[in-house]
Tab-separated table of C-alpha atoms in Angstrom:
chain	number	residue	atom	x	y	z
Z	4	UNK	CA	0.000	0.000	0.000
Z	5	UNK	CA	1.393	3.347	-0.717
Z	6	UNK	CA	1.992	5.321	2.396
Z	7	UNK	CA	1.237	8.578	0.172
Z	8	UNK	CA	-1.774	7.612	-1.269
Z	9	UNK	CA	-3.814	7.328	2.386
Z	10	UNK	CA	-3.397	10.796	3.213
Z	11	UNK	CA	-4.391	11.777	0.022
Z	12	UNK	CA	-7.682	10.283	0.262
Z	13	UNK	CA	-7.779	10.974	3.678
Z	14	UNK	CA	-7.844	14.538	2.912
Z	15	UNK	CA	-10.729	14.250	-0.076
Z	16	UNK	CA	-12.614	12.586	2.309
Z	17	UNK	CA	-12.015	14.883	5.365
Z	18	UNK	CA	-12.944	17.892	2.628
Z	19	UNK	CA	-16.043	16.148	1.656
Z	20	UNK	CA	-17.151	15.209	5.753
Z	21	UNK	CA	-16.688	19.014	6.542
Z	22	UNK	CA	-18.400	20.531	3.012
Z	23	UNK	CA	-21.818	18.224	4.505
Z	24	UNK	CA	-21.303	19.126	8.153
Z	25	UNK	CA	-20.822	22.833	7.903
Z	26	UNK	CA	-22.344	23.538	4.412
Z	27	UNK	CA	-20.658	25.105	1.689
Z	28	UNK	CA	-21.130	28.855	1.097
Z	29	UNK	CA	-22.938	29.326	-1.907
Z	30	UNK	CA	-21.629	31.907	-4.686
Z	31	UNK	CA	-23.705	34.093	-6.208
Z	32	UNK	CA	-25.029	33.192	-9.505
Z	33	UNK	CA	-23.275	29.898	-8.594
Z	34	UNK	CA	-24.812	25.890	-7.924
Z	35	UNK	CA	-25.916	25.363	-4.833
Z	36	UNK	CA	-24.024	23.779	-1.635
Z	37	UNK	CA	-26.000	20.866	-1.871
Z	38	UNK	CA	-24.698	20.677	-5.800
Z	39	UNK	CA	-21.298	21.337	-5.027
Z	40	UNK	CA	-21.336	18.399	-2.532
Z	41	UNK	CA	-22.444	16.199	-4.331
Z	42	UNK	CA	-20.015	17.117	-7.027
Z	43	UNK	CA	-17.514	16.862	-4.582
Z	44	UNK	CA	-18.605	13.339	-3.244
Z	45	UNK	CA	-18.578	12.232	-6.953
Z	46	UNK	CA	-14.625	13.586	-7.441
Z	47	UNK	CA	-14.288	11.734	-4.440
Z	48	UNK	CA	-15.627	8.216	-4.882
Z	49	UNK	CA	-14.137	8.221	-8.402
Z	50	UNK	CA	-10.806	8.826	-7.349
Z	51	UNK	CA	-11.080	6.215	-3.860
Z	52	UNK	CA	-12.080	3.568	-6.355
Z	53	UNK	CA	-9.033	4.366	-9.018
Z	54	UNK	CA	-6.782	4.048	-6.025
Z	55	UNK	CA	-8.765	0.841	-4.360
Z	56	UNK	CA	-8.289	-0.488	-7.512
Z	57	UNK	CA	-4.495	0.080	-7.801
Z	58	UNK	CA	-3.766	-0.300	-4.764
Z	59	UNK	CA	-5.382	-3.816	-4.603
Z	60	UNK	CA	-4.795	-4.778	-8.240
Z	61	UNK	CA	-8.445	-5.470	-8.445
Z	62	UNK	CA	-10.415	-6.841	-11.934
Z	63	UNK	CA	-13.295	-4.606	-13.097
Z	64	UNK	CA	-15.605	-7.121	-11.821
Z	65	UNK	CA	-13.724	-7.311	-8.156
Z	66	UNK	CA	-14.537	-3.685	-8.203
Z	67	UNK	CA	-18.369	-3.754	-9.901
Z	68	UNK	CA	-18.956	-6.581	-6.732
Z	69	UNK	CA	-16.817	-4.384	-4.627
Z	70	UNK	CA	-19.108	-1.264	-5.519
Z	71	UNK	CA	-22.193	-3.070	-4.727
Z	72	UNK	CA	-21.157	-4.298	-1.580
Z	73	UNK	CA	-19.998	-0.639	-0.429
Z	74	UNK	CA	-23.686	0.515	-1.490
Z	75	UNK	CA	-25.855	-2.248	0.908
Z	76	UNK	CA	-23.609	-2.037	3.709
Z	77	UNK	CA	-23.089	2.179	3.669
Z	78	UNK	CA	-27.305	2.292	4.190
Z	79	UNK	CA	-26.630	0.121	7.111
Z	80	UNK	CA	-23.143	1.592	8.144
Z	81	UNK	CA	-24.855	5.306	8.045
Z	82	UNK	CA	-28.141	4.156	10.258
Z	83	UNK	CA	-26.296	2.932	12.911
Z	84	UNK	CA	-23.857	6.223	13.263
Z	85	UNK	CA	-26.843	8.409	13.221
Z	86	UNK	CA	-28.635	6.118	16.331
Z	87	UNK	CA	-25.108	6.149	17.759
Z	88	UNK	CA	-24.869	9.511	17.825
Z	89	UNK	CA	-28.689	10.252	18.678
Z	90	UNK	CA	-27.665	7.585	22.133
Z	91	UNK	CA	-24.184	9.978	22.561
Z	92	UNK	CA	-26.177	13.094	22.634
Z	93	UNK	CA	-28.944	11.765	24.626
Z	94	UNK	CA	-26.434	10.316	27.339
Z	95	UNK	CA	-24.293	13.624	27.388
Z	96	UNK	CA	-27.564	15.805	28.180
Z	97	UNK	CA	-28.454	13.096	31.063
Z	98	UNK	CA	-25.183	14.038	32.479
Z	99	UNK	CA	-24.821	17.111	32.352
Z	100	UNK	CA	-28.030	17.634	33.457
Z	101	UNK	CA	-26.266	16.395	36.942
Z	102	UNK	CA	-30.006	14.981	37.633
Z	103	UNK	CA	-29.118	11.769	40.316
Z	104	UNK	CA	-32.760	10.507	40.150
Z	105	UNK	CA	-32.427	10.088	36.399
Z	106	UNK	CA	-30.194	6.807	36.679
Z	107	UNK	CA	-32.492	4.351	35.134
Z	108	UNK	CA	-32.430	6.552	32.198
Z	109	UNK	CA	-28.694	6.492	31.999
Z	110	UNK	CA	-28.445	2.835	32.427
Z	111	UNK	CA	-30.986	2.437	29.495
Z	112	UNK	CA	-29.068	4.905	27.316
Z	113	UNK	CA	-25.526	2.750	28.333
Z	114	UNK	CA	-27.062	-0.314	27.262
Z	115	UNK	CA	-28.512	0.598	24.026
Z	116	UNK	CA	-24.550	1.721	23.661
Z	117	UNK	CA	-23.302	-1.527	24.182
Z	118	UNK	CA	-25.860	-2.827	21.642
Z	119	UNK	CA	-24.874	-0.664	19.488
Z	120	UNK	CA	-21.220	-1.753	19.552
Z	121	UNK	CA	-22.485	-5.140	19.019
Z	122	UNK	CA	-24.505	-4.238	15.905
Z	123	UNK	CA	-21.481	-2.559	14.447
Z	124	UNK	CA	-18.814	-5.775	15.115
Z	125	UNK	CA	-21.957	-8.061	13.329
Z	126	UNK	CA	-21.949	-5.388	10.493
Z	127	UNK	CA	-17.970	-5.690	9.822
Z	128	UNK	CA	-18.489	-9.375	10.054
Z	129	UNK	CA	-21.144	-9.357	7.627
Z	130	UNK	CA	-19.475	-7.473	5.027
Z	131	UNK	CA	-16.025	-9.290	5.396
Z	132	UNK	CA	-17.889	-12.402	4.773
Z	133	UNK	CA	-19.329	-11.076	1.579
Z	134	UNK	CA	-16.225	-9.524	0.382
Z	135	UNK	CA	-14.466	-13.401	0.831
Z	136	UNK	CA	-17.051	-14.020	-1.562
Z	137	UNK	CA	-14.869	-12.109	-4.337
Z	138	UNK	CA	-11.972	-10.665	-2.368
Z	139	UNK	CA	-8.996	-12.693	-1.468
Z	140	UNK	CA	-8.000	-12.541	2.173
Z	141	UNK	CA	-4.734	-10.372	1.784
Z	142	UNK	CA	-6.916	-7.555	-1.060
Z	143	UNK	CA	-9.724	-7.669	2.147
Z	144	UNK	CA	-7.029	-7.018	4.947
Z	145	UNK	CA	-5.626	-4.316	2.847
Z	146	UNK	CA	-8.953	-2.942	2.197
Z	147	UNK	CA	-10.191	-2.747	5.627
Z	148	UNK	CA	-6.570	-1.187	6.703
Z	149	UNK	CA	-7.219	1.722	3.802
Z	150	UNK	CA	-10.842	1.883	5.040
Z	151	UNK	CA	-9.803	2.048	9.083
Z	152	UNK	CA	-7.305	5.092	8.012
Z	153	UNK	CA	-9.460	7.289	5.812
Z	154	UNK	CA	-12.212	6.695	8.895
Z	155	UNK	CA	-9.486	7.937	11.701
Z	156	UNK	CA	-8.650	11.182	9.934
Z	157	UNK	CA	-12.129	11.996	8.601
Z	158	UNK	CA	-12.511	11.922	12.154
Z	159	UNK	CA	-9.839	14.037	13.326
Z	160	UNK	CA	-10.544	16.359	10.516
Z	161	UNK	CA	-13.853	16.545	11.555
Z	162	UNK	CA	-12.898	17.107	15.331
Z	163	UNK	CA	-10.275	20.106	14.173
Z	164	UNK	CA	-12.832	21.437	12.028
Z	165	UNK	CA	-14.874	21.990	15.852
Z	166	UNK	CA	-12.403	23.000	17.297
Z	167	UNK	CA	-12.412	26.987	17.804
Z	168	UNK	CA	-9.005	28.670	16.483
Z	169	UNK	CA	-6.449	29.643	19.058
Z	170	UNK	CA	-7.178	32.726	20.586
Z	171	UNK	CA	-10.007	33.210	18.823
Z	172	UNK	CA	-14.117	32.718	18.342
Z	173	UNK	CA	-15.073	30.062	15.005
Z	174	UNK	CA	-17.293	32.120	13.101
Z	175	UNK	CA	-19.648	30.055	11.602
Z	176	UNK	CA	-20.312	30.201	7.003
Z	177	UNK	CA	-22.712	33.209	7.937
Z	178	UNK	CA	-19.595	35.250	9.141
Z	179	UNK	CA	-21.044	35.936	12.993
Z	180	UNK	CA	-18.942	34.872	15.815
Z	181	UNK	CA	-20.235	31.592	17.485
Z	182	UNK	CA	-20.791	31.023	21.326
């Protein structure tokens, strides 16, 4: 795998997660943010799959197989990190709230995060099985490494992009300082 290539994609991806989650500022006369995104996400793909493809040495129909795979499993990939998220939110208002008689709540909320967890190791077990279907074992370890990187830094990229600048107030697309 080229050590090069991951941060590359890394990057297109961490532009495309922070175009969606902040919206892009639209230019006058210009397409719209939700255009540009998906113009973006498009660029994006396109290149991930010339450099899966490489990077793998997969046949056309590795990567037509591959492609479908990616489509059932991101439906299922994205439901789970929005109820993930909903759970997170949900558990961080219960404590801040500092509310002690509230603990049944909490418990529920930790153990619909443990489920959770569980639904997302059966998800990666599902879709390594059907990738064994057409992947060998070494092209599906090297895809799930490439896949497990360009997660971590859309992550991090993500987590910068929230982060306020030093010294200063993030002012949000509409050019007004933030709280």
């Amino acid at each position: 795998m080229n050590v090069r290539t991951i941060p590359r994609i890394a990057l297109l991806c961490g532009a495309l997660a922070l175009t969606a989650s902040t919206g892009a500022a639209q230019e006058p006369g210009g397409p719209p943010p939700s255009a540009q995104r998906d113009t973006l996400e498009a660029r994006v793909r396109l290149r991930m799959a010339q450099v899966v493809k490489r990077q793998l040495g997969l046949t056309d129909d590795q990567m037509r197989k591959l492609g479908e795979t990616n489509r059932r499993f991101e439906v299922q990939r994205r439901e789970l990190l929005a109820r993930e998220r909903d759970v997170r939110m949900d558990l961080r208002d219960e404590m801040e709230s500092g509310d002690t008689t509230r603990q049944a709540q909490v418990s529920r909320l930790l153990d619909q995060m443990v489920q959770l967890q569980r639904q997302r190791v059966d998800q990666i077990e599902s879709e390594q099985k059907d990738l064994a279907t057409f992947l060998t074992p070494i092209q599906r370890a090297r895809y799930f490494a490439m896949e497990e990187q360009i997660r971590r830094r859309v992550m991090e990229m993500r987590e910068e992009g929230m982060r306020p600048p030093p010294g200063g107030v993030r002012r949000p697309p509409g050019g007004q300082p933030g709280a």
